[in-house]
Amino acid sequence: MNRFNPLHVAILLIVLLGFLMFHLSGVKKGLIQADKQYKETLQLATDLKGLKSAYSNKIMIEKTMDSVLRLPLLSKSNIKKEITISSIILRSKGMNKNVLDLLMSKILNGSYNISSLQIRRINDETASLKMEIKW
């Protein structure tokens, strides 16, 4: 009885090999899932970086707002620009509806983070405006 039975050793090796294959398949599934999560996180980080560069660039927002407000039709209107620490506030007590239409088309076609927008109709031809653009 001091000797090992080769049949028992072979069965033990087969069971051990089956257990290792089962464990290895579980680890492979975990690795595939971790790789998938990494790719999703990388895509999200890339998207967030792009959004941050588009919406939080203070200098770019100021320059583009200055160029929009320098347009001939907009420069004649009474639009006040106030720069705070975290935003630009545009105000006008009375502007023509065509001027308002031009201003809104320029702003809404750009990439700005508009946090508040108030447009009030004064009469059929004029309206007041208060808009806050944050960065």
PDB file of C-alpha atoms in Angstrom:
ATOM      1  CA  MET A   1       0.000   0.000   0.000  1.00  0.00           C
ATOM      2  CA  ASN A   2       2.972   2.278  -0.052  1.00  0.00           C
ATOM      3  CA  ARG A   3       2.728   2.726  -3.777  1.00  0.00           C
ATOM      4  CA  PHE A   4       0.367   5.089  -5.634  1.00  0.00           C
ATOM      5  CA  ASN A   5      -2.099   3.615  -8.015  1.00  0.00           C
ATOM      6  CA  PRO A   6      -1.445   5.147 -11.481  1.00  0.00           C
ATOM      7  CA  LEU A   7      -5.181   5.102 -12.251  1.00  0.00           C
ATOM      8  CA  HIS A   8      -5.905   7.267  -9.174  1.00  0.00           C
ATOM      9  CA  VAL A   9      -3.137   9.688 -10.134  1.00  0.00           C
ATOM     10  CA  ALA A  10      -4.490   9.948 -13.706  1.00  0.00           C
ATOM     11  CA  ILE A  11      -8.042  10.625 -12.448  1.00  0.00           C
ATOM     12  CA  LEU A  12      -6.718  13.244 -10.011  1.00  0.00           C
ATOM     13  CA  LEU A  13      -4.798  14.950 -12.826  1.00  0.00           C
ATOM     14  CA  ILE A  14      -7.877  14.935 -15.092  1.00  0.00           C
ATOM     15  CA  VAL A  15     -10.065  16.422 -12.314  1.00  0.00           C
ATOM     16  CA  LEU A  16      -7.387  19.036 -11.575  1.00  0.00           C
ATOM     17  CA  LEU A  17      -7.132  19.898 -15.289  1.00  0.00           C
ATOM     18  CA  GLY A  18     -10.954  20.229 -15.516  1.00  0.00           C
ATOM     19  CA  PHE A  19     -11.016  22.511 -12.462  1.00  0.00           C
ATOM     20  CA  LEU A  20      -8.251  24.704 -13.904  1.00  0.00           C
ATOM     21  CA  MET A  21     -10.038  24.944 -17.287  1.00  0.00           C
ATOM     22  CA  PHE A  22     -13.275  25.969 -15.547  1.00  0.00           C
ATOM     23  CA  HIS A  23     -11.459  28.577 -13.455  1.00  0.00           C
ATOM     24  CA  LEU A  24      -9.586  29.857 -16.515  1.00  0.00           C
ATOM     25  CA  SER A  25     -12.831  30.345 -18.464  1.00  0.00           C
ATOM     26  CA  GLY A  26     -14.236  32.428 -15.578  1.00  0.00           C
ATOM     27  CA  VAL A  27     -11.114  34.586 -15.521  1.00  0.00           C
ATOM     28  CA  LYS A  28     -11.342  35.050 -19.315  1.00  0.00           C
ATOM     29  CA  LYS A  29     -14.945  36.261 -19.000  1.00  0.00           C
ATOM     30  CA  GLY A  30     -13.883  38.716 -16.289  1.00  0.00           C
ATOM     31  CA  LEU A  31     -11.039  39.985 -18.472  1.00  0.00           C
ATOM     32  CA  ILE A  32     -13.361  40.494 -21.449  1.00  0.00           C
ATOM     33  CA  GLN A  33     -15.818  42.386 -19.250  1.00  0.00           C
ATOM     34  CA  ALA A  34     -13.039  44.556 -17.766  1.00  0.00           C
ATOM     35  CA  ASP A  35     -11.767  45.345 -21.279  1.00  0.00           C
ATOM     36  CA  LYS A  36     -15.282  46.337 -22.355  1.00  0.00           C
ATOM     37  CA  GLN A  37     -15.663  48.626 -19.323  1.00  0.00           C
ATOM     38  CA  TYR A  38     -12.260  50.177 -20.044  1.00  0.00           C
ATOM     39  CA  LYS A  39     -13.276  50.970 -23.629  1.00  0.00           C
ATOM     40  CA  GLU A  40     -16.557  52.536 -22.441  1.00  0.00           C
ATOM     41  CA  THR A  41     -14.715  54.633 -19.849  1.00  0.00           C
ATOM     42  CA  LEU A  42     -12.152  55.732 -22.410  1.00  0.00           C
ATOM     43  CA  GLN A  43     -14.926  56.801 -24.817  1.00  0.00           C
ATOM     44  CA  LEU A  44     -16.691  58.721 -22.035  1.00  0.00           C
ATOM     45  CA  ALA A  45     -13.458  60.468 -21.050  1.00  0.00           C
ATOM     46  CA  THR A  46     -12.825  61.459 -24.669  1.00  0.00           C
ATOM     47  CA  ASP A  47     -16.354  62.830 -24.976  1.00  0.00           C
ATOM     48  CA  LEU A  48     -16.036  64.772 -21.725  1.00  0.00           C
ATOM     49  CA  LYS A  49     -12.708  66.237 -22.794  1.00  0.00           C
ATOM     50  CA  GLY A  50     -14.236  67.406 -26.065  1.00  0.00           C
ATOM     51  CA  LEU A  51     -17.228  68.942 -24.307  1.00  0.00           C
ATOM     52  CA  LYS A  52     -15.014  70.665 -21.780  1.00  0.00           C
ATOM     53  CA  SER A  53     -12.836  72.183 -24.493  1.00  0.00           C
ATOM     54  CA  ALA A  54     -15.930  73.363 -26.393  1.00  0.00           C
ATOM     55  CA  TYR A  55     -17.910  74.806 -23.502  1.00  0.00           C
ATOM     56  CA  SER A  56     -15.461  75.950 -20.839  1.00  0.00           C
ATOM     57  CA  ASN A  57     -12.899  77.952 -22.810  1.00  0.00           C
ATOM     58  CA  LYS A  58     -13.292  81.441 -21.332  1.00  0.00           C
ATOM     59  CA  ILE A  59     -11.013  83.236 -23.795  1.00  0.00           C
ATOM     60  CA  MET A  60     -12.657  81.659 -26.845  1.00  0.00           C
ATOM     61  CA  ILE A  61     -16.153  82.490 -25.584  1.00  0.00           C
ATOM     62  CA  GLU A  62     -15.194  86.112 -24.907  1.00  0.00           C
ATOM     63  CA  LYS A  63     -13.601  86.520 -28.347  1.00  0.00           C
ATOM     64  CA  THR A  64     -16.526  85.005 -30.216  1.00  0.00           C
ATOM     65  CA  MET A  65     -19.057  87.052 -28.230  1.00  0.00           C
ATOM     66  CA  ASP A  66     -17.083  90.222 -29.011  1.00  0.00           C
ATOM     67  CA  SER A  67     -17.043  89.363 -32.710  1.00  0.00           C
ATOM     68  CA  VAL A  68     -20.789  88.651 -32.673  1.00  0.00           C
ATOM     69  CA  LEU A  69     -21.537  91.924 -30.888  1.00  0.00           C
ATOM     70  CA  ARG A  70     -19.364  93.829 -33.391  1.00  0.00           C
ATOM     71  CA  LEU A  71     -21.674  92.916 -36.280  1.00  0.00           C
ATOM     72  CA  PRO A  72     -23.064  96.129 -37.835  1.00  0.00           C
ATOM     73  CA  LEU A  73     -26.698  95.476 -36.953  1.00  0.00           C
ATOM     74  CA  LEU A  74     -25.867  94.354 -33.412  1.00  0.00           C
ATOM     75  CA  SER A  75     -23.401  97.169 -32.680  1.00  0.00           C
ATOM     76  CA  LYS A  76     -26.156  99.738 -33.348  1.00  0.00           C
ATOM     77  CA  SER A  77     -28.509  98.123 -30.869  1.00  0.00           C
ATOM     78  CA  ASN A  78     -28.245  98.773 -27.165  1.00  0.00           C
ATOM     79  CA  ILE A  79     -26.745  95.475 -25.940  1.00  0.00           C
ATOM     80  CA  LYS A  80     -24.774  95.665 -22.698  1.00  0.00           C
ATOM     81  CA  LYS A  81     -22.143  93.003 -22.018  1.00  0.00           C
ATOM     82  CA  GLU A  82     -21.111  92.321 -18.424  1.00  0.00           C
ATOM     83  CA  ILE A  83     -18.283  89.889 -17.649  1.00  0.00           C
ATOM     84  CA  THR A  84     -18.311  88.199 -14.249  1.00  0.00           C
ATOM     85  CA  ILE A  85     -15.991  85.602 -12.760  1.00  0.00           C
ATOM     86  CA  SER A  86     -17.846  82.651 -14.241  1.00  0.00           C
ATOM     87  CA  SER A  87     -20.045  84.065 -16.995  1.00  0.00           C
ATOM     88  CA  ILE A  88     -20.959  86.738 -19.528  1.00  0.00           C
ATOM     89  CA  ILE A  89     -24.285  88.493 -19.110  1.00  0.00           C
ATOM     90  CA  LEU A  90     -25.911  90.147 -22.131  1.00  0.00           C
ATOM     91  CA  ARG A  91     -28.703  92.665 -21.484  1.00  0.00           C
ATOM     92  CA  SER A  92     -30.871  94.867 -23.606  1.00  0.00           C
ATOM     93  CA  LYS A  93     -33.908  96.824 -22.486  1.00  0.00           C
ATOM     94  CA  GLY A  94     -35.283  97.260 -25.972  1.00  0.00           C
ATOM     95  CA  MET A  95     -34.122  95.734 -29.224  1.00  0.00           C
ATOM     96  CA  ASN A  96     -35.711  95.266 -32.603  1.00  0.00           C
ATOM     97  CA  LYS A  97     -37.052  91.787 -33.369  1.00  0.00           C
ATOM     98  CA  ASN A  98     -34.743  91.495 -36.404  1.00  0.00           C
ATOM     99  CA  VAL A  99     -31.732  92.280 -34.235  1.00  0.00           C
ATOM    100  CA  LEU A 100     -32.918  89.764 -31.651  1.00  0.00           C
ATOM    101  CA  ASP A 101     -33.371  87.154 -34.379  1.00  0.00           C
ATOM    102  CA  LEU A 102     -29.833  87.746 -35.675  1.00  0.00           C
ATOM    103  CA  LEU A 103     -28.333  87.603 -32.182  1.00  0.00           C
ATOM    104  CA  MET A 104     -30.165  84.396 -31.272  1.00  0.00           C
ATOM    105  CA  SER A 105     -29.204  82.704 -34.547  1.00  0.00           C
ATOM    106  CA  LYS A 106     -25.517  83.536 -33.962  1.00  0.00           C
ATOM    107  CA  ILE A 107     -25.572  82.368 -30.341  1.00  0.00           C
ATOM    108  CA  LEU A 108     -27.672  79.243 -30.793  1.00  0.00           C
ATOM    109  CA  ASN A 109     -25.549  78.078 -33.724  1.00  0.00           C
ATOM    110  CA  GLY A 110     -22.392  78.314 -31.588  1.00  0.00           C
ATOM    111  CA  SER A 111     -21.347  76.081 -28.715  1.00  0.00           C
ATOM    112  CA  TYR A 112     -22.163  78.063 -25.590  1.00  0.00           C
ATOM    113  CA  ASN A 113     -23.386  77.002 -22.174  1.00  0.00           C
ATOM    114  CA  ILE A 114     -26.473  79.211 -21.834  1.00  0.00           C
ATOM    115  CA  SER A 115     -27.541  79.032 -18.204  1.00  0.00           C
ATOM    116  CA  SER A 116     -30.402  81.534 -18.326  1.00  0.00           C
ATOM    117  CA  LEU A 117     -32.318  83.232 -21.110  1.00  0.00           C
ATOM    118  CA  GLN A 118     -35.139  85.716 -20.634  1.00  0.00           C
ATOM    119  CA  ILE A 119     -36.826  87.368 -23.591  1.00  0.00           C
ATOM    120  CA  ARG A 120     -39.806  89.615 -22.887  1.00  0.00           C
ATOM    121  CA  ARG A 121     -41.950  91.202 -25.524  1.00  0.00           C
ATOM    122  CA  ILE A 122     -42.377  94.937 -25.051  1.00  0.00           C
ATOM    123  CA  ASN A 123     -44.509  95.513 -28.150  1.00  0.00           C
ATOM    124  CA  ASP A 124     -44.871  94.021 -31.639  1.00  0.00           C
ATOM    125  CA  GLU A 125     -41.467  95.278 -32.805  1.00  0.00           C
ATOM    126  CA  THR A 126     -39.260  95.341 -29.665  1.00  0.00           C
ATOM    127  CA  ALA A 127     -38.277  92.965 -26.894  1.00  0.00           C
ATOM    128  CA  SER A 128     -35.997  92.939 -23.864  1.00  0.00           C
ATOM    129  CA  LEU A 129     -33.264  90.368 -23.386  1.00  0.00           C
ATOM    130  CA  LYS A 130     -31.237  88.977 -20.510  1.00  0.00           C
ATOM    131  CA  MET A 131     -28.903  86.050 -21.210  1.00  0.00           C
ATOM    132  CA  GLU A 132     -26.181  84.431 -19.107  1.00  0.00           C
ATOM    133  CA  ILE A 133     -23.490  82.341 -20.768  1.00  0.00           C
ATOM    134  CA  LYS A 134     -21.303  80.358 -18.366  1.00  0.00           C
ATOM    135  CA  TRP A 135     -17.893  78.777 -18.884  1.00  0.00           C
TER     136      TRP A 135
END
